CSV table of C-alpha atoms in Angstrom, one decimal:
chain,number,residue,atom,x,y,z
A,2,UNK,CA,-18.9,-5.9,14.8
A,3,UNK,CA,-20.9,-3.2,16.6
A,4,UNK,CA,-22.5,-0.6,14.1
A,5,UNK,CA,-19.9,2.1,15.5
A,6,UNK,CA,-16.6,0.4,14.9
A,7,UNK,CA,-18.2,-0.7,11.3
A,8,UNK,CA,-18.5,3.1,11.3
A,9,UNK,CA,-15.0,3.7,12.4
A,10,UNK,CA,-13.7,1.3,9.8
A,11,UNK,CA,-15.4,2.4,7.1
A,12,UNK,CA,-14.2,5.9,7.4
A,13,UNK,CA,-10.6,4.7,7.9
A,14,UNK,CA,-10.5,2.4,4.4
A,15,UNK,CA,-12.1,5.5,2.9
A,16,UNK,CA,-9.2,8.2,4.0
A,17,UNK,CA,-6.3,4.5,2.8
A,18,UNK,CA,-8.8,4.6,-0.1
A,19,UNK,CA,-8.0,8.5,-1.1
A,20,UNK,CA,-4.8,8.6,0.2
A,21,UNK,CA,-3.5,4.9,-2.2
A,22,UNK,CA,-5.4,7.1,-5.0
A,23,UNK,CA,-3.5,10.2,-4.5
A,24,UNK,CA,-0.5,8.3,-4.8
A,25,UNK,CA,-1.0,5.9,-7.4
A,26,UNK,CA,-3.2,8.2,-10.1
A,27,UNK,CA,-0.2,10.4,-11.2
A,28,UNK,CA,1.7,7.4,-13.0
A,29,UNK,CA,-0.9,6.8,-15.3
A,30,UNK,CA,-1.9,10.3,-15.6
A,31,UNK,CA,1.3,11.6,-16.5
A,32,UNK,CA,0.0,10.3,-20.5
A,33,UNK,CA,-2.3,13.1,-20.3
A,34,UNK,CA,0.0,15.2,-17.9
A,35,UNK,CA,2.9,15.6,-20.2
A,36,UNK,CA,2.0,17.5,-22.8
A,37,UNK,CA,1.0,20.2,-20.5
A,38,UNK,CA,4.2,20.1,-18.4
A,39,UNK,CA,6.2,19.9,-22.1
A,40,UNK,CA,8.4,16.4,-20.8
A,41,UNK,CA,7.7,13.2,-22.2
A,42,UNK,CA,6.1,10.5,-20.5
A,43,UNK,CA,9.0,8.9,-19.3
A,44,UNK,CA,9.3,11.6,-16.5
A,45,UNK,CA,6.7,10.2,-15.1
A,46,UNK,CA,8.7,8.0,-13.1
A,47,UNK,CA,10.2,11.3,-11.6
A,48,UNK,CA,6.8,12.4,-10.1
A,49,UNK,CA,6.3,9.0,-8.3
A,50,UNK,CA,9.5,8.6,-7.3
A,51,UNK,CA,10.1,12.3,-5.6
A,52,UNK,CA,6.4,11.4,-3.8
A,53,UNK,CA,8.2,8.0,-2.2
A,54,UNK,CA,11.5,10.0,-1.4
A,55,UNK,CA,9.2,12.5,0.3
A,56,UNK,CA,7.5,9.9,1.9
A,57,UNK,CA,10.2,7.7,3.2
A,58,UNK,CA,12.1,11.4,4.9
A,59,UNK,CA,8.7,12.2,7.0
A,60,UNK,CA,8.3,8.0,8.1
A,61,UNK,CA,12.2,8.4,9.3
A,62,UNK,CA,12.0,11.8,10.4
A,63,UNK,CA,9.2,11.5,12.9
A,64,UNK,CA,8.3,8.0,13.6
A,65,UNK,CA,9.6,8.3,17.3
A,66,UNK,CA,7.7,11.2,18.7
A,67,UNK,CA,4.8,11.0,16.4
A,68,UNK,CA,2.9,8.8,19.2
A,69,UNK,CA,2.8,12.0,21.3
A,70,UNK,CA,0.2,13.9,18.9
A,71,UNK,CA,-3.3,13.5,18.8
A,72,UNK,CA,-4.3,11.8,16.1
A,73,UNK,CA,-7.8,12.4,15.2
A,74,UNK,CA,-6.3,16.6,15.3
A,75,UNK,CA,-3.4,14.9,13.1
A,76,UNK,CA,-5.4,13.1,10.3
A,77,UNK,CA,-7.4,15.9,9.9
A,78,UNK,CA,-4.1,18.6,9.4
A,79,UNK,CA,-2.8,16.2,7.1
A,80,UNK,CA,-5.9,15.0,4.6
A,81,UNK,CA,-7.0,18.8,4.7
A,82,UNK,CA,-3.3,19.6,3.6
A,83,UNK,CA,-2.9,16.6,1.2
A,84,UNK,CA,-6.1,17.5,-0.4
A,85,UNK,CA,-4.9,21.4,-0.7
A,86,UNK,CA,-1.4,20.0,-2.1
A,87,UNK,CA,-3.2,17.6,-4.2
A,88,UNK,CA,-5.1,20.6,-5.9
A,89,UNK,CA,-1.7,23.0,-6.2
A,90,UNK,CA,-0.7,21.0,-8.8
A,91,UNK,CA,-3.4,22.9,-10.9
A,92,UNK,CA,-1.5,25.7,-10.2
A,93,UNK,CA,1.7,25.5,-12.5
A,94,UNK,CA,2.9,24.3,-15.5
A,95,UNK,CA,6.5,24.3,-14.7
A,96,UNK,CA,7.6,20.2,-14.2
A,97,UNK,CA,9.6,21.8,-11.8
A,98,UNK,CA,6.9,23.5,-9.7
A,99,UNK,CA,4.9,20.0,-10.0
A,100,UNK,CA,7.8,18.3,-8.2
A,101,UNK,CA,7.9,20.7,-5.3
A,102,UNK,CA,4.0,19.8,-4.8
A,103,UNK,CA,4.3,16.3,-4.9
A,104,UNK,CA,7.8,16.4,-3.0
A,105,UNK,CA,5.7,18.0,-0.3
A,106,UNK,CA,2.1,16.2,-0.7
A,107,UNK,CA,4.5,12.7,-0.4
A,108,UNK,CA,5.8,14.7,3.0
A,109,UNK,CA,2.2,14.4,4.2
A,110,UNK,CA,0.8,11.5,3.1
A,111,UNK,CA,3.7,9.3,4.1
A,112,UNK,CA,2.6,9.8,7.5
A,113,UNK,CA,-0.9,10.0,7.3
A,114,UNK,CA,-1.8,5.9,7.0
A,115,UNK,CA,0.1,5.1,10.1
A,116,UNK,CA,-1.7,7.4,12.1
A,117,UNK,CA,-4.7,6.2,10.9
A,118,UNK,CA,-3.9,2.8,11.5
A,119,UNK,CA,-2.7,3.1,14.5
A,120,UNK,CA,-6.1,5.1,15.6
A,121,UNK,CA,-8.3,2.1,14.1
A,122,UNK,CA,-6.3,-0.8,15.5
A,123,UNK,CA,-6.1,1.3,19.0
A,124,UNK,CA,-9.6,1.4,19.2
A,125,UNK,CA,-10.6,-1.8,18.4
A,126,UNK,CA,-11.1,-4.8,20.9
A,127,UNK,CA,-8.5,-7.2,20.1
A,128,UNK,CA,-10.3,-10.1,18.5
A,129,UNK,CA,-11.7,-7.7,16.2
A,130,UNK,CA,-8.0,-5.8,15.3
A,131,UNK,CA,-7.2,-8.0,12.2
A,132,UNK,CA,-10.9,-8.1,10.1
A,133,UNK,CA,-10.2,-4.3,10.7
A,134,UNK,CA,-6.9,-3.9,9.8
A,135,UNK,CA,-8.0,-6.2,6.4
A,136,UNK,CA,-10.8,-3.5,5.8
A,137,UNK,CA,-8.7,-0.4,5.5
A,138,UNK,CA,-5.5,-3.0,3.1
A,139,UNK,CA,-9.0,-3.9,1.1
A,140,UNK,CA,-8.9,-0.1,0.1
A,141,UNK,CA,-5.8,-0.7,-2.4
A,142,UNK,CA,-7.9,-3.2,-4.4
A,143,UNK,CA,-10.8,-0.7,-4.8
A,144,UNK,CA,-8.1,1.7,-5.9
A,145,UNK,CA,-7.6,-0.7,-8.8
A,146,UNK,CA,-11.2,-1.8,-9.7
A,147,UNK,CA,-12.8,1.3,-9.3
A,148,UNK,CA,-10.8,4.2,-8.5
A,149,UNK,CA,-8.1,4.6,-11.2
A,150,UNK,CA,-10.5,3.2,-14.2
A,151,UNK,CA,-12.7,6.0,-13.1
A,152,UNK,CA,-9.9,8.9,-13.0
A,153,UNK,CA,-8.3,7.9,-16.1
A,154,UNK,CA,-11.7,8.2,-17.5
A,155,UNK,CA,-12.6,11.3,-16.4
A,156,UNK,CA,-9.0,12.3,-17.7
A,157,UNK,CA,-9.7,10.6,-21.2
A,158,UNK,CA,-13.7,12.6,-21.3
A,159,UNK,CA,-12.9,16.3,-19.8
A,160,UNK,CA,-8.7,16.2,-18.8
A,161,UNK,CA,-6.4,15.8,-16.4
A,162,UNK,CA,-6.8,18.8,-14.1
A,163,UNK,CA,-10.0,16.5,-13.3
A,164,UNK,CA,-8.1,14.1,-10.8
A,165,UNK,CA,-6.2,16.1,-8.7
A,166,UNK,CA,-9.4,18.2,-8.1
A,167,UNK,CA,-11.6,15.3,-7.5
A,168,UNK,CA,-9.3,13.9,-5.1
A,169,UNK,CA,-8.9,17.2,-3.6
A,170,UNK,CA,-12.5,17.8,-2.9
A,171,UNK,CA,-12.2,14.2,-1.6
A,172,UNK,CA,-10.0,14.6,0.9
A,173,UNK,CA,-11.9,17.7,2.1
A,174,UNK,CA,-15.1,15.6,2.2
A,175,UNK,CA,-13.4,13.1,4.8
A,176,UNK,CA,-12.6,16.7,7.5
A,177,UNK,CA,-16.1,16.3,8.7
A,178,UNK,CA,-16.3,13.0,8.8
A,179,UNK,CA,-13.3,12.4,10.6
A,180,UNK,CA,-14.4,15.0,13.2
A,181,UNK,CA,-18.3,13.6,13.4
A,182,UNK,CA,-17.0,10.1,13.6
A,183,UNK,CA,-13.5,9.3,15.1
A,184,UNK,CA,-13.0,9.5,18.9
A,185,UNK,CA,-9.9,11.4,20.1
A,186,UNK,CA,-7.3,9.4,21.8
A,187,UNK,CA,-5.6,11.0,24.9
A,188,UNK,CA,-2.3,11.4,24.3
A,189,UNK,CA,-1.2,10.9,28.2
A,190,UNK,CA,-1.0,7.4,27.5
A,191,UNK,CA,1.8,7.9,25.0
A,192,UNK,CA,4.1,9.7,27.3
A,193,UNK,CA,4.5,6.5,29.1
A,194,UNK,CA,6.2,4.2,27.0
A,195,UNK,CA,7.9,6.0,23.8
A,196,UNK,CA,8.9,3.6,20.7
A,197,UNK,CA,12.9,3.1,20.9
A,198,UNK,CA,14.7,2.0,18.5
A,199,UNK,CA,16.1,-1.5,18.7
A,200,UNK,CA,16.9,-5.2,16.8
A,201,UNK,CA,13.2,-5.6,17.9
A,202,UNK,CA,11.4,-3.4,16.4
A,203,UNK,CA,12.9,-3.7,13.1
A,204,UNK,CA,12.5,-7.6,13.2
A,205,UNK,CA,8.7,-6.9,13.8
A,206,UNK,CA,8.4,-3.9,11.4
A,207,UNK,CA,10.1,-5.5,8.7
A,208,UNK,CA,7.5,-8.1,7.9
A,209,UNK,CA,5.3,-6.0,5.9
A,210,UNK,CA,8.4,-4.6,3.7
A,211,UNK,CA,9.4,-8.2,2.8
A,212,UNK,CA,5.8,-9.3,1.9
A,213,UNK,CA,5.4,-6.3,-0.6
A,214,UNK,CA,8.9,-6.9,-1.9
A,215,UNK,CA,7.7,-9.6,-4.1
A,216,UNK,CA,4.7,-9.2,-6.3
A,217,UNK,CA,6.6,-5.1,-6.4
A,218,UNK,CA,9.2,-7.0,-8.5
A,219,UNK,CA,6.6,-8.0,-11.3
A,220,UNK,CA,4.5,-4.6,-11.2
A,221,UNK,CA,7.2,-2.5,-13.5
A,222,UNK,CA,6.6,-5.6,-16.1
A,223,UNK,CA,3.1,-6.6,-15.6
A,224,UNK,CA,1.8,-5.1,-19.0
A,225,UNK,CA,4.7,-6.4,-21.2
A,226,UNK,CA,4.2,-9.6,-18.9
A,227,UNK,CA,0.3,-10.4,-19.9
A,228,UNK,CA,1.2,-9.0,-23.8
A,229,UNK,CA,4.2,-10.3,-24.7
A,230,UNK,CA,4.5,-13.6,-23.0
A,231,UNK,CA,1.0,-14.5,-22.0
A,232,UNK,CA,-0.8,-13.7,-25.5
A,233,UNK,CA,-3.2,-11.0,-23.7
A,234,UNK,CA,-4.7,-8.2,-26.0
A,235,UNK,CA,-4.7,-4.3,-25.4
A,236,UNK,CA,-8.6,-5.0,-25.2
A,237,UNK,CA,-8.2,-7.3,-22.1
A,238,UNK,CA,-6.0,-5.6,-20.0
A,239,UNK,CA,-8.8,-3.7,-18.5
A,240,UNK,CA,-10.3,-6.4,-17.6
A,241,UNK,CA,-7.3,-8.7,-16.3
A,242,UNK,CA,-7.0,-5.8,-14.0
A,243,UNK,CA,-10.4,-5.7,-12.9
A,244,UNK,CA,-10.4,-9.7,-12.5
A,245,UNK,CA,-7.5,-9.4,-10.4
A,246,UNK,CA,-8.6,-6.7,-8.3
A,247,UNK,CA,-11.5,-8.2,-7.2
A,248,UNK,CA,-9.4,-11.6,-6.1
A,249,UNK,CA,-7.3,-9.3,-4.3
A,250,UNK,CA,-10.7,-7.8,-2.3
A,251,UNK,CA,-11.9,-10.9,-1.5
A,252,UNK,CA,-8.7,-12.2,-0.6
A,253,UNK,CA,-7.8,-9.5,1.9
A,254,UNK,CA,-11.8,-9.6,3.9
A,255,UNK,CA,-11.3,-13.3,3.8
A,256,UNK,CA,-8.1,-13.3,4.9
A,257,UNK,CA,-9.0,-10.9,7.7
A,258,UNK,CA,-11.7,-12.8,9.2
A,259,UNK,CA,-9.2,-16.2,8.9
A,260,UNK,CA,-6.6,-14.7,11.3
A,261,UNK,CA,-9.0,-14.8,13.8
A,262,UNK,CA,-8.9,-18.8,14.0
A,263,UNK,CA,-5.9,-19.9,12.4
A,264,UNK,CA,-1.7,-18.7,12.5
A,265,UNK,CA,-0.5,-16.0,10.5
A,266,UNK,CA,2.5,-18.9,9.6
A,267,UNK,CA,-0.1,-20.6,8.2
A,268,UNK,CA,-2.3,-18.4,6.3
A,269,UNK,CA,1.3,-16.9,4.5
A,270,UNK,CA,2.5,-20.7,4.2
A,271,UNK,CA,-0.5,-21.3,2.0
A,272,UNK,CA,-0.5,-18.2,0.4
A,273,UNK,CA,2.9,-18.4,-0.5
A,274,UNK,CA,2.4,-21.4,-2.6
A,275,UNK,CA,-0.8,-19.7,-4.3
A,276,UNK,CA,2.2,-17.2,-5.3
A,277,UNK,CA,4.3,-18.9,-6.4
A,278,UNK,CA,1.4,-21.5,-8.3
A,279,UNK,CA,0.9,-18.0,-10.3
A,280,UNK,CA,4.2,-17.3,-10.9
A,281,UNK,CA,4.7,-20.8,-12.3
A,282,UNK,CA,1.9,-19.8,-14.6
A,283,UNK,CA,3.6,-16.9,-16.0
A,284,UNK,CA,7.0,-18.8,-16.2
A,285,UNK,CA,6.0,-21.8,-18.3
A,286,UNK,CA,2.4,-20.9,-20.2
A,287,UNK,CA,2.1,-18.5,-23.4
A,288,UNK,CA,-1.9,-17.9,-21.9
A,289,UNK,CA,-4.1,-18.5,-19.1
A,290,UNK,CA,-3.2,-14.2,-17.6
A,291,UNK,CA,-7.2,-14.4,-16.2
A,292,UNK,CA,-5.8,-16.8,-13.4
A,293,UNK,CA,-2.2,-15.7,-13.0
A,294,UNK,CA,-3.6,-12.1,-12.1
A,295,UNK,CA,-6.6,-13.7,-9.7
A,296,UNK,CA,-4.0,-15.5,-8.2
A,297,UNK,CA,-0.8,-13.7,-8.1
A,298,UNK,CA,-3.1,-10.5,-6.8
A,299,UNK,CA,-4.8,-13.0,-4.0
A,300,UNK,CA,-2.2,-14.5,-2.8
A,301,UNK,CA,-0.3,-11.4,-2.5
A,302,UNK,CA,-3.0,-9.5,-0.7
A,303,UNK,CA,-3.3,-12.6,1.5
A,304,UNK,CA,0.7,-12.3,2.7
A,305,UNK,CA,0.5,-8.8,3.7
A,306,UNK,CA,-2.8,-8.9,5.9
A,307,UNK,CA,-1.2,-11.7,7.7
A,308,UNK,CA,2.1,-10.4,8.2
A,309,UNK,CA,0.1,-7.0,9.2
A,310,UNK,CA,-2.2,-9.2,11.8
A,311,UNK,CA,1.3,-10.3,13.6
A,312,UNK,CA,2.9,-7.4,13.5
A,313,UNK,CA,0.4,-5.4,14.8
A,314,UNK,CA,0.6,-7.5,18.3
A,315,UNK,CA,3.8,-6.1,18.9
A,316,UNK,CA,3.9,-2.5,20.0
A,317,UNK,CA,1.7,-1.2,23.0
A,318,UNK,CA,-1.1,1.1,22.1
A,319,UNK,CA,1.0,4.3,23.5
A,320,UNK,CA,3.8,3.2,20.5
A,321,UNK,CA,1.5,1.9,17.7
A,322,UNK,CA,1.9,5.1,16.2
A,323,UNK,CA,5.2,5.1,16.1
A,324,UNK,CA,5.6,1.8,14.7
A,325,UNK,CA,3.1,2.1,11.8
A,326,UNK,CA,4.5,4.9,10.8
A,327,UNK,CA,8.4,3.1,10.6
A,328,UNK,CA,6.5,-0.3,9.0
A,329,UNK,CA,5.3,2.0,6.4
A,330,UNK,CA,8.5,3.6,5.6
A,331,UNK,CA,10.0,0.2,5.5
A,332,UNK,CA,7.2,-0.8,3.0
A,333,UNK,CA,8.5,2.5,0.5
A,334,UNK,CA,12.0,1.4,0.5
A,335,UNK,CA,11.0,-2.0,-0.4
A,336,UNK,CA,8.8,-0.8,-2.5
A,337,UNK,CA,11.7,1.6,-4.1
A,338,UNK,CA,14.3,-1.5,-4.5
A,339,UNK,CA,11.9,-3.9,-5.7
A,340,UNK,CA,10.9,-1.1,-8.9
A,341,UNK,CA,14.9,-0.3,-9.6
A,342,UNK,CA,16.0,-3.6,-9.2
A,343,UNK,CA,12.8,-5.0,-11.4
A,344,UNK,CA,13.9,-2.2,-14.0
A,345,UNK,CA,17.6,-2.5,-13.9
A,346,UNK,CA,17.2,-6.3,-14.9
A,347,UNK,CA,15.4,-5.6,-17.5
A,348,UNK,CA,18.0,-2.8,-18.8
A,349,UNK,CA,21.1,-5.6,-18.2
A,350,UNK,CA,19.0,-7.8,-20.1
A,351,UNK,CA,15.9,-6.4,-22.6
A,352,UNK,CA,12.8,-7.0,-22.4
A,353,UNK,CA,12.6,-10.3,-23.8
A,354,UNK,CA,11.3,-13.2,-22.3
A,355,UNK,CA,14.2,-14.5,-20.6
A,356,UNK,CA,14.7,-11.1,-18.5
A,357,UNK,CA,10.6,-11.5,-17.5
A,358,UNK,CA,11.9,-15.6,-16.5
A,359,UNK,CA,14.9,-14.5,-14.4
A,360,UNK,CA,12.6,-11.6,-12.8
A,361,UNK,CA,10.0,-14.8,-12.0
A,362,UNK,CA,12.6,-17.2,-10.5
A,363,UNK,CA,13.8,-14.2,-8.4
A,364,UNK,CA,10.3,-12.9,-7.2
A,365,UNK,CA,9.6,-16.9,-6.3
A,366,UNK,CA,12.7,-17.1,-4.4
A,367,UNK,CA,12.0,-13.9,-2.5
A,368,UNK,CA,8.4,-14.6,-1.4
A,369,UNK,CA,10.0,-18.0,0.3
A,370,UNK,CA,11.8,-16.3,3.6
A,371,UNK,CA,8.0,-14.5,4.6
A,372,UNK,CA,6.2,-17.7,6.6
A,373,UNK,CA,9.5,-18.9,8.4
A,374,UNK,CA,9.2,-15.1,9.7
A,375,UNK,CA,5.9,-14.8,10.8
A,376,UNK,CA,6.8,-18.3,12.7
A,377,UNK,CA,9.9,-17.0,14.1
A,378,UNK,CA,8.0,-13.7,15.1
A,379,UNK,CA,4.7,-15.6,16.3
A,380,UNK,CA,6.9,-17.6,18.5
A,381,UNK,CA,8.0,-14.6,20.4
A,382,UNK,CA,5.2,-12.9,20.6
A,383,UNK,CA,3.7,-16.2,22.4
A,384,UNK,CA,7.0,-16.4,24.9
A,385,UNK,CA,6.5,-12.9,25.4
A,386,UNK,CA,2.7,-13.4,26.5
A,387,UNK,CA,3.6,-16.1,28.7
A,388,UNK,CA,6.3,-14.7,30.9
């Protein structure tokens, strides 16, 4: 890859990078958060969930003409206002007031990846488009081994306020950047061909939501998961995490540079079964959480950058916007039902062992439909090219 689309790429997994941290950090947080904001910690859920909600409004609200902006003058308004949103929260101790700033930092930064992504895969040559596209999904594993560990320490050492203001000043560090860096992109070529809605694009779009959909099922039980059934310790957590994290890097840049060569079909078809392999883990051994998280992680970081390297030969350049934009939406709802669905099973049914078994079976029979789609959806794509 030439040293400027490196470049280019780098800078684009750093702005998923802050904006994955911006979004993930305040769950954990909230432990330190709550006392301040005088709610327990079991509001955190409200903080996350009014960021999605916030999220999910902007994808749906302007993922038709979005395609008709600038985006290297978009992704600048919008990480310069995430990271001034990001910082308001500093600002108030009223629960209240802190859901209004997240309500509208989730209103921003629910429309700030698919820009971005659009931008990167839009100026990269199309052999290139998928190692790319793997760089910037790699972020949300750095998120994981180095970005939260290093927030919540902060938190633990000097207090919350810490994070928001870090990943304020972080977002303001990527402005220059961005401008030094990023080519604009005319927006002539989008008036052209505008993104309509139809069967199409959803069948396309919809890949990435029903990849995530499955490993989102386990996340709300993932602790409980490796304690209570799997025999881990509160001193190995940490480092199950990690372990897993750094599967899930390598998975996604190998991944990346295998859907040059081979089908996405494939690559999901095997990665599939190294799903569901961990989920057998989980479902039948009392130990062994080291290689259920490198491999459930992996594997599930393997299914989205393939689905992502199909989908992504869908739209034309002037509607990539557009369509990143509606894919990511489609990835919060799934994201949204996989979390109440996870959590209403275990209400039904506690939190014993045979709810975390029935939440298995269901996750393994979910992750099943994603390879026959990609084949479906590589098959048109391929009748497409050749008339």
């Amino acid at each position: 890859m030439p040293g400027y689309l490196v470049r280019i790429t780098l800078i684009m997994a750093f702005v998923q990078f802050i904006n994955a941290l911006e979004y993930m950090i305040f769950n954990p947080l909230f432990t330190w958060m709550a006392p301040t904001f005088q709610v327990p910690v079991s509001q955190a859920g409200y903080v996350t969930g009014v960021y999605t909600l916030a999220s999910v409004i902007a994808g749906v609200s302007v993922w038709r003409w979005v395609g008709n902006v600038k985006p290297r003058r978009f992704l600048l308004s919008n990480m310069a206002l995430l990271g001034g949103l990001t910082m308001m929260t500093l600002t108030t101790t009223r629960f209240d007031v802190l859901l209004f700033w997240r309500f509208l930092a989730g209103l921003v930064g629910g429309t700030t990846m698919g820009v971005a992504s659009s931008l990167l895969v839009n100026i990269m040559p199309p052999q290139l488009r998928s190692r790319a596209l793997a760089s910037t999904i790699a972020a949300f594993s750095l998120v994981s081994i180095v970005g939260m560990p290093m927030m919540l320490f902060l938190s633990e050492q000097i207090g919350w306020q810490i994070a928001p203001a870090t990943i304020g000043g972080l977002c303001l560090i990527t402005l220059p950047l961005i401008k030094l860096v990023l080519p604009e992109q005319p927006i002539e070529a989008s008036r052209h061909a505008g993104l309509r809605w139809s069967s199409s694009v959803l069948f396309y779009a919809s890949g990435n939501a029903l990849a995530q959909f499955s490993p989102m099922l386990i996340i709300p039980l993932l602790v409980p998961l490796l304690t209570v059934k799997m025999g881990a310790s509160g001193d190995e957590l940490p480092w199950l995490f990690f372990g897993g994290g750094v599967a899930g890097l390598g998975a996604t840049k190998l991944t990346g540079k295998l859907c040059q060569h081979y089908s996405g079909y494939r690559i999901s078809l095997l990665a599939s079964l190294l799903f569901i392999l961990s989920l057998s883990i989980a479902f039948i051994f009392n130990h062994g959480g080291a290689l259920f998280m490198v491999l459930f992680l992996a594997a599930a970081y393997c299914r989205l950058v393939a689905s992502s390297a199909v989908a992504m030969r869908f739209p034309a350049d002037s509607a990539r916007a557009g369509f990143t934009l509606l894919q990511n939406t489609l990835m919060s709802l799934s994201t949204a039902a996989a979390f109440l669905l996870s959590s209403w099973l275990l209400s039904v049914d506690g939190n014993g062992e045979r709810a975390m078994q029935g939440i298995l079976l269901l996750c393994a029979l979910s992750a099943l439909p994603l390879p026959w789609l990609l084949r479906i959806q590589e098959k048109r794509l391929a009748t497409r090219a050749a008339g």
